[in-house]
Amino acid sequence: MTDFPPKKKHGGSRAGSGRPKGRLNTLTEAEKRKALARGLSPLEVMTDLMNHSYRRWKAESRKKTPDEDALMAKQKATLEAAEKLAPYLHPKLAAVQHTGKGGGPIQTVDLTKLSDAELAALEPVVAALAAAGAAAGADPEGEGS
């Protein structure tokens, strides 16, 4: 009688086998080192292209009667270069889950339950915190841009 499914004698997934996750193979690493040793990196090329397109766009816009078609083409070239370059210089922020102590809910305080005397005592503390935040460049309204 045969076993179904057949038993494997070799191969298959084993703990610790294979290339570690995220590691480039040696050929890729060697090619990358050679390319960088030859000169400019792709990031430098994209940056130069974006800056060149931007300067041409600004020069066209300063003319007394700018050619609108040329201006739009230069703006488009600058935008395309900037869009391709942006993820390398300004990576997207990962979503952050805010939690309170021990992973629980964030603790809040219901200020409506405080007496007038307690609110009056709290007011200078809140004002000092707001002033310190404004001095550090924080948004005084707390609403973001």
mmCIF file of C-alpha atoms in Angstrom:
data_model
loop_
_atom_site.group_PDB
_atom_site.id
_atom_site.type_symbol
_atom_site.label_atom_id
_atom_site.label_comp_id
_atom_site.label_asym_id
_atom_site.label_seq_id
_atom_site.Cartn_x
_atom_site.Cartn_y
_atom_site.Cartn_z
ATOM 1 C CA MET A 1 0.000 0.000 0.000
ATOM 2 C CA THR A 2 1.350 3.432 -0.892
ATOM 3 C CA ASP A 3 1.168 6.498 1.287
ATOM 4 C CA PHE A 4 -0.853 9.411 0.060
ATOM 5 C CA PRO A 5 0.474 12.054 -0.161
ATOM 6 C CA PRO A 6 3.906 10.479 -0.759
ATOM 7 C CA LYS A 7 6.508 11.044 1.967
ATOM 8 C CA LYS A 8 9.326 13.378 0.944
ATOM 9 C CA LYS A 9 12.839 12.051 1.332
ATOM 10 C CA HIS A 10 14.624 15.281 0.286
ATOM 11 C CA GLY A 11 13.867 18.952 -0.168
ATOM 12 C CA GLY A 12 11.008 20.933 1.218
ATOM 13 C CA SER A 13 10.889 23.775 3.652
ATOM 14 C CA ARG A 14 13.235 23.538 6.636
ATOM 15 C CA ALA A 15 13.983 26.034 9.379
ATOM 16 C CA GLY A 16 17.018 28.182 8.507
ATOM 17 C CA SER A 17 17.267 27.025 4.903
ATOM 18 C CA GLY A 18 17.627 29.332 1.939
ATOM 19 C CA ARG A 19 18.726 32.944 1.633
ATOM 20 C CA PRO A 20 17.766 35.130 4.609
ATOM 21 C CA LYS A 21 14.735 37.304 3.952
ATOM 22 C CA GLY A 22 15.624 40.698 2.471
ATOM 23 C CA ARG A 23 19.260 39.809 1.706
ATOM 24 C CA LEU A 24 20.436 40.519 -1.825
ATOM 25 C CA ASN A 25 22.241 37.775 -3.665
ATOM 26 C CA THR A 26 26.002 38.231 -4.064
ATOM 27 C CA LEU A 27 25.763 39.002 -7.800
ATOM 28 C CA THR A 28 23.315 41.856 -7.140
ATOM 29 C CA GLU A 29 25.531 43.280 -4.384
ATOM 30 C CA ALA A 30 28.636 43.106 -6.602
ATOM 31 C CA GLU A 31 26.846 44.823 -9.513
ATOM 32 C CA LYS A 32 25.584 47.553 -7.199
ATOM 33 C CA ARG A 33 29.090 48.242 -5.869
ATOM 34 C CA LYS A 34 30.523 48.397 -9.419
ATOM 35 C CA ALA A 35 27.804 50.796 -10.601
ATOM 36 C CA LEU A 36 28.332 53.151 -7.670
ATOM 37 C CA ALA A 37 32.125 53.043 -8.165
ATOM 38 C CA ARG A 38 31.691 54.142 -11.815
ATOM 39 C CA GLY A 39 30.122 57.467 -10.899
ATOM 40 C CA LEU A 40 26.698 58.879 -10.235
ATOM 41 C CA SER A 41 23.987 56.905 -8.520
ATOM 42 C CA PRO A 42 20.476 56.826 -10.000
ATOM 43 C CA LEU A 43 19.372 59.017 -7.105
ATOM 44 C CA GLU A 44 21.949 61.669 -8.047
ATOM 45 C CA VAL A 45 20.868 61.541 -11.695
ATOM 46 C CA MET A 46 17.188 62.001 -10.744
ATOM 47 C CA THR A 47 18.099 64.892 -8.424
ATOM 48 C CA ASP A 48 20.138 66.630 -11.134
ATOM 49 C CA LEU A 49 17.342 66.138 -13.677
ATOM 50 C CA MET A 50 14.755 67.565 -11.311
ATOM 51 C CA ASN A 51 16.934 70.591 -10.489
ATOM 52 C CA HIS A 52 17.717 71.228 -14.176
ATOM 53 C CA SER A 53 14.025 71.001 -15.148
ATOM 54 C CA TYR A 54 13.100 73.303 -12.277
ATOM 55 C CA ARG A 55 15.664 75.957 -13.313
ATOM 56 C CA ARG A 56 14.407 75.857 -16.936
ATOM 57 C CA TRP A 57 10.794 76.136 -15.746
ATOM 58 C CA LYS A 58 11.610 79.158 -13.539
ATOM 59 C CA ALA A 59 13.619 80.839 -16.333
ATOM 60 C CA GLU A 60 10.700 80.416 -18.753
ATOM 61 C CA SER A 61 8.210 81.791 -16.208
ATOM 62 C CA ARG A 62 10.329 84.954 -15.696
ATOM 63 C CA LYS A 63 10.090 85.946 -19.358
ATOM 64 C CA LYS A 64 7.841 88.916 -20.170
ATOM 65 C CA THR A 65 5.718 86.728 -22.424
ATOM 66 C CA PRO A 66 6.390 83.112 -21.469
ATOM 67 C CA ASP A 67 5.544 80.403 -23.978
ATOM 68 C CA GLU A 68 2.687 78.662 -22.148
ATOM 69 C CA ASP A 69 3.244 75.334 -23.925
ATOM 70 C CA ALA A 70 6.964 75.347 -23.108
ATOM 71 C CA LEU A 71 6.203 76.403 -19.540
ATOM 72 C CA MET A 72 3.729 73.543 -19.074
ATOM 73 C CA ALA A 73 6.198 71.033 -20.587
ATOM 74 C CA LYS A 74 8.944 72.179 -18.201
ATOM 75 C CA GLN A 75 6.567 72.039 -15.233
ATOM 76 C CA LYS A 76 5.520 68.520 -16.220
ATOM 77 C CA ALA A 77 9.141 67.350 -16.541
ATOM 78 C CA THR A 78 9.968 68.829 -13.136
ATOM 79 C CA LEU A 79 6.930 67.234 -11.513
ATOM 80 C CA GLU A 80 7.667 63.814 -13.018
ATOM 81 C CA ALA A 81 11.268 63.928 -11.783
ATOM 82 C CA ALA A 82 10.154 65.083 -8.328
ATOM 83 C CA GLU A 83 7.526 62.335 -8.086
ATOM 84 C CA LYS A 84 10.109 59.660 -8.882
ATOM 85 C CA LEU A 85 12.638 61.132 -6.472
ATOM 86 C CA ALA A 86 10.292 61.851 -3.549
ATOM 87 C CA PRO A 87 10.027 58.293 -2.131
ATOM 88 C CA TYR A 88 13.816 58.180 -1.739
ATOM 89 C CA LEU A 89 14.052 61.476 0.099
ATOM 90 C CA HIS A 90 10.693 61.582 1.870
ATOM 91 C CA PRO A 91 9.461 58.046 2.581
ATOM 92 C CA LYS A 92 5.819 57.654 3.501
ATOM 93 C CA LEU A 93 5.202 57.426 7.186
ATOM 94 C CA ALA A 94 3.805 54.143 8.371
ATOM 95 C CA ALA A 95 0.461 54.202 10.073
ATOM 96 C CA VAL A 96 0.898 54.396 13.833
ATOM 97 C CA GLN A 97 -1.564 52.871 16.227
ATOM 98 C CA HIS A 98 -1.682 54.991 19.357
ATOM 99 C CA THR A 99 -2.462 53.128 22.540
ATOM 100 C CA GLY A 100 -2.325 53.826 26.211
ATOM 101 C CA LYS A 101 -0.344 52.059 28.902
ATOM 102 C CA GLY A 102 0.005 48.313 28.345
ATOM 103 C CA GLY A 103 -1.644 48.527 24.902
ATOM 104 C CA GLY A 104 -4.961 49.639 26.387
ATOM 105 C CA PRO A 105 -7.015 52.705 25.482
ATOM 106 C CA ILE A 106 -5.565 56.190 25.809
ATOM 107 C CA GLN A 107 -6.598 57.700 29.112
ATOM 108 C CA THR A 108 -8.568 60.932 28.892
ATOM 109 C CA VAL A 109 -9.764 63.436 31.462
ATOM 110 C CA ASP A 110 -13.277 64.872 31.458
ATOM 111 C CA LEU A 111 -12.720 68.551 32.260
ATOM 112 C CA THR A 112 -16.458 69.205 32.462
ATOM 113 C CA LYS A 113 -16.495 67.533 35.880
ATOM 114 C CA LEU A 114 -13.969 69.983 37.376
ATOM 115 C CA SER A 115 -15.092 72.824 39.613
ATOM 116 C CA ASP A 116 -14.420 76.467 38.727
ATOM 117 C CA ALA A 117 -11.624 76.556 41.328
ATOM 118 C CA GLU A 118 -9.974 73.431 39.809
ATOM 119 C CA LEU A 119 -10.230 74.890 36.308
ATOM 120 C CA ALA A 120 -8.705 78.172 37.499
ATOM 121 C CA ALA A 121 -5.794 76.251 39.079
ATOM 122 C CA LEU A 122 -5.286 74.265 35.844
ATOM 123 C CA GLU A 123 -5.336 77.303 33.525
ATOM 124 C CA PRO A 124 -1.757 78.562 34.190
ATOM 125 C CA VAL A 125 -0.357 75.055 33.680
ATOM 126 C CA VAL A 126 -2.082 74.661 30.300
ATOM 127 C CA ALA A 127 -1.011 78.186 29.269
ATOM 128 C CA ALA A 128 2.639 77.402 30.133
ATOM 129 C CA LEU A 129 2.512 74.161 28.110
ATOM 130 C CA ALA A 130 0.975 75.977 25.136
ATOM 131 C CA ALA A 131 3.646 78.701 25.300
ATOM 132 C CA ALA A 132 6.437 76.086 25.434
ATOM 133 C CA GLY A 133 4.959 74.282 22.431
ATOM 134 C CA ALA A 134 4.644 77.508 20.438
ATOM 135 C CA ALA A 135 8.266 78.420 21.237
ATOM 136 C CA ALA A 136 9.334 75.000 19.917
ATOM 137 C CA GLY A 137 7.446 75.569 16.656
ATOM 138 C CA ALA A 138 4.366 73.504 17.451
ATOM 139 C CA ASP A 139 0.919 74.323 16.083
ATOM 140 C CA PRO A 140 -0.685 76.509 18.794
ATOM 141 C CA GLU A 141 -4.187 75.547 17.668
ATOM 142 C CA GLY A 142 -3.336 71.842 17.675
ATOM 143 C CA GLU A 143 -5.177 71.319 14.410
ATOM 144 C CA GLY A 144 -2.289 70.723 12.000
ATOM 145 C CA SER A 145 -1.884 72.380 8.644
#
